[in-house]
Short mmCIF file of C-alpha atoms in Angstrom, two decimals:
data_model
loop_
_atom_site.label_atom_id
_atom_site.label_comp_id
_atom_site.label_asym_id
_atom_site.label_seq_id
_atom_site.Cartn_x
_atom_site.Cartn_y
_atom_site.Cartn_z
CA GLN A 21 113.11 105.21 101.84
CA VAL A 22 116.07 102.97 101.19
CA GLN A 23 117.81 103.00 97.82
CA LEU A 24 120.03 100.11 96.76
CA VAL A 25 122.50 100.11 93.88
CA GLU A 26 124.29 96.93 92.85
CA SER A 27 127.53 96.69 90.91
CA GLY A 28 130.15 94.13 90.02
CA GLY A 29 128.34 91.77 87.71
CA GLY A 30 129.79 90.58 84.43
CA LEU A 31 130.93 87.66 82.34
CA VAL A 32 133.30 85.12 83.84
CA GLN A 33 134.48 81.64 82.94
CA ALA A 34 133.50 78.66 85.04
CA GLY A 35 135.76 78.38 88.06
CA GLY A 36 136.30 82.11 88.19
CA SER A 37 135.30 84.71 90.77
CA LEU A 38 133.29 87.89 91.00
CA ARG A 39 132.47 90.25 93.82
CA LEU A 40 129.14 92.01 93.87
CA SER A 41 128.61 95.21 95.83
CA CYS A 42 125.40 96.87 96.96
CA ALA A 43 125.51 100.43 98.21
CA ALA A 44 122.61 101.52 100.40
CA SER A 45 121.33 104.99 101.16
CA GLY A 46 118.32 106.59 102.82
CA GLY A 47 118.12 104.57 106.01
CA THR A 48 119.97 103.47 109.12
CA PHE A 49 121.93 100.64 107.56
CA THR A 50 122.37 98.55 110.69
CA TRP A 51 118.60 98.35 111.13
CA TYR A 52 118.36 96.24 108.00
CA GLU A 53 119.06 92.63 107.29
CA MET A 54 120.56 92.48 103.81
CA GLY A 55 120.11 89.75 101.29
CA TRP A 56 121.25 88.67 97.87
CA PHE A 57 118.76 86.97 95.58
CA ARG A 58 119.03 85.75 92.03
CA GLN A 59 116.71 84.93 89.17
CA ALA A 60 117.68 82.90 86.15
CA PRO A 61 115.65 82.94 82.92
CA GLY A 62 112.51 80.86 83.29
CA LYS A 63 113.11 80.25 86.99
CA GLU A 64 111.73 81.72 90.17
CA ARG A 65 113.74 84.16 92.22
CA GLU A 66 115.71 82.43 94.95
CA SER A 67 117.49 83.54 98.08
CA VAL A 68 121.26 83.18 97.85
CA ALA A 69 122.58 84.66 101.09
CA ARG A 70 121.52 86.89 103.96
CA ILE A 71 123.33 88.79 106.67
CA SER A 72 122.04 90.38 109.86
CA GLY A 73 122.34 94.06 110.61
CA SER A 74 125.39 93.60 112.81
CA GLY A 75 126.96 91.14 110.41
CA SER A 76 127.17 88.45 113.06
CA ASN A 77 124.66 86.07 111.47
CA THR A 78 124.65 84.77 107.93
CA TYR A 79 122.61 82.33 105.88
CA TYR A 80 123.45 80.61 102.61
CA ALA A 81 121.48 78.56 100.16
CA ASP A 82 122.80 75.02 99.91
CA SER A 83 123.70 75.57 96.28
CA VAL A 84 126.28 78.25 97.17
CA LYS A 85 127.60 77.13 100.55
CA GLY A 86 131.37 77.00 100.59
CA ARG A 87 131.63 79.06 97.39
CA PHE A 88 129.91 82.38 98.18
CA THR A 89 130.52 84.71 101.10
CA ILE A 90 128.26 87.57 102.16
CA SER A 91 129.69 90.43 104.19
CA ARG A 92 128.88 94.00 105.04
CA ASP A 93 130.75 97.17 105.88
CA ASN A 94 128.40 99.20 108.04
CA ALA A 95 130.71 102.21 107.94
CA LYS A 96 130.30 102.29 104.15
CA ASN A 97 126.63 101.20 104.05
CA THR A 98 127.62 98.46 101.67
CA VAL A 99 127.00 94.73 101.44
CA TYR A 100 129.11 92.38 99.35
CA LEU A 101 128.79 88.97 97.81
CA GLN A 102 132.08 87.27 97.04
CA MET A 103 131.46 84.49 94.55
CA ASN A 104 134.16 81.89 93.97
CA SER A 105 134.27 78.67 91.95
CA LEU A 106 131.48 79.96 89.77
CA LYS A 107 129.43 77.51 87.74
CA PRO A 108 127.25 78.03 84.66
CA ASP A 109 124.23 77.34 86.91
CA ASP A 110 125.09 80.53 88.80
CA THR A 111 124.15 82.57 85.74
CA ALA A 112 121.33 84.92 86.73
CA VAL A 113 120.39 88.47 87.53
CA TYR A 114 121.48 89.11 91.10
CA TYR A 115 119.48 91.44 93.29
CA CYS A 116 120.35 93.10 96.56
CA ALA A 117 117.50 93.57 99.03
CA ALA A 118 116.91 95.06 102.48
CA ARG A 119 114.54 93.96 105.24
CA HIS A 120 113.89 96.30 108.15
CA MET A 121 114.34 94.59 111.51
CA TRP A 122 110.65 95.12 112.32
CA SER A 123 109.43 93.85 108.97
CA GLY A 124 108.68 90.31 107.92
CA GLU A 125 109.67 90.79 104.31
CA TYR A 126 112.25 92.40 102.07
CA GLY A 127 110.74 95.76 101.18
CA TYR A 128 113.57 97.36 99.23
CA TRP A 129 115.25 96.04 96.12
CA GLY A 130 118.04 97.08 93.82
CA GLN A 131 117.81 97.10 90.04
CA GLY A 132 119.83 93.92 89.64
CA THR A 133 123.15 93.07 88.06
CA GLN A 134 123.74 90.36 85.47
CA VAL A 135 126.18 87.55 86.22
CA THR A 136 126.99 85.22 83.34
CA VAL A 137 129.22 82.19 83.80
CA SER A 138 130.46 80.54 80.62
CA SER A 139 131.42 76.88 80.46
#
């Protein structure tokens, strides 16, 4: 059973930066693709970024391309989301999730961390 704990959220002004961290435990970290998702009030949850187990492949939603960077440190069992040039539309609860390499879906989720961007 994989446990995920996010940290790093907070309040920031538009144009600012935040770095989210997600520490994983309970599994072989490199066997899992890791993803960041977000959900704003009244909206559906959306995928923000994903990274393969080795870290060699990444995916970004169009809305964050060029501003957000996902990375992972497999020695520390941690995945990061560096968020730059933040906009008020980025305000949401951000969730870290893990998908086992043999699974078709993300089966493990963190508790979420709030990111609020003021204008």
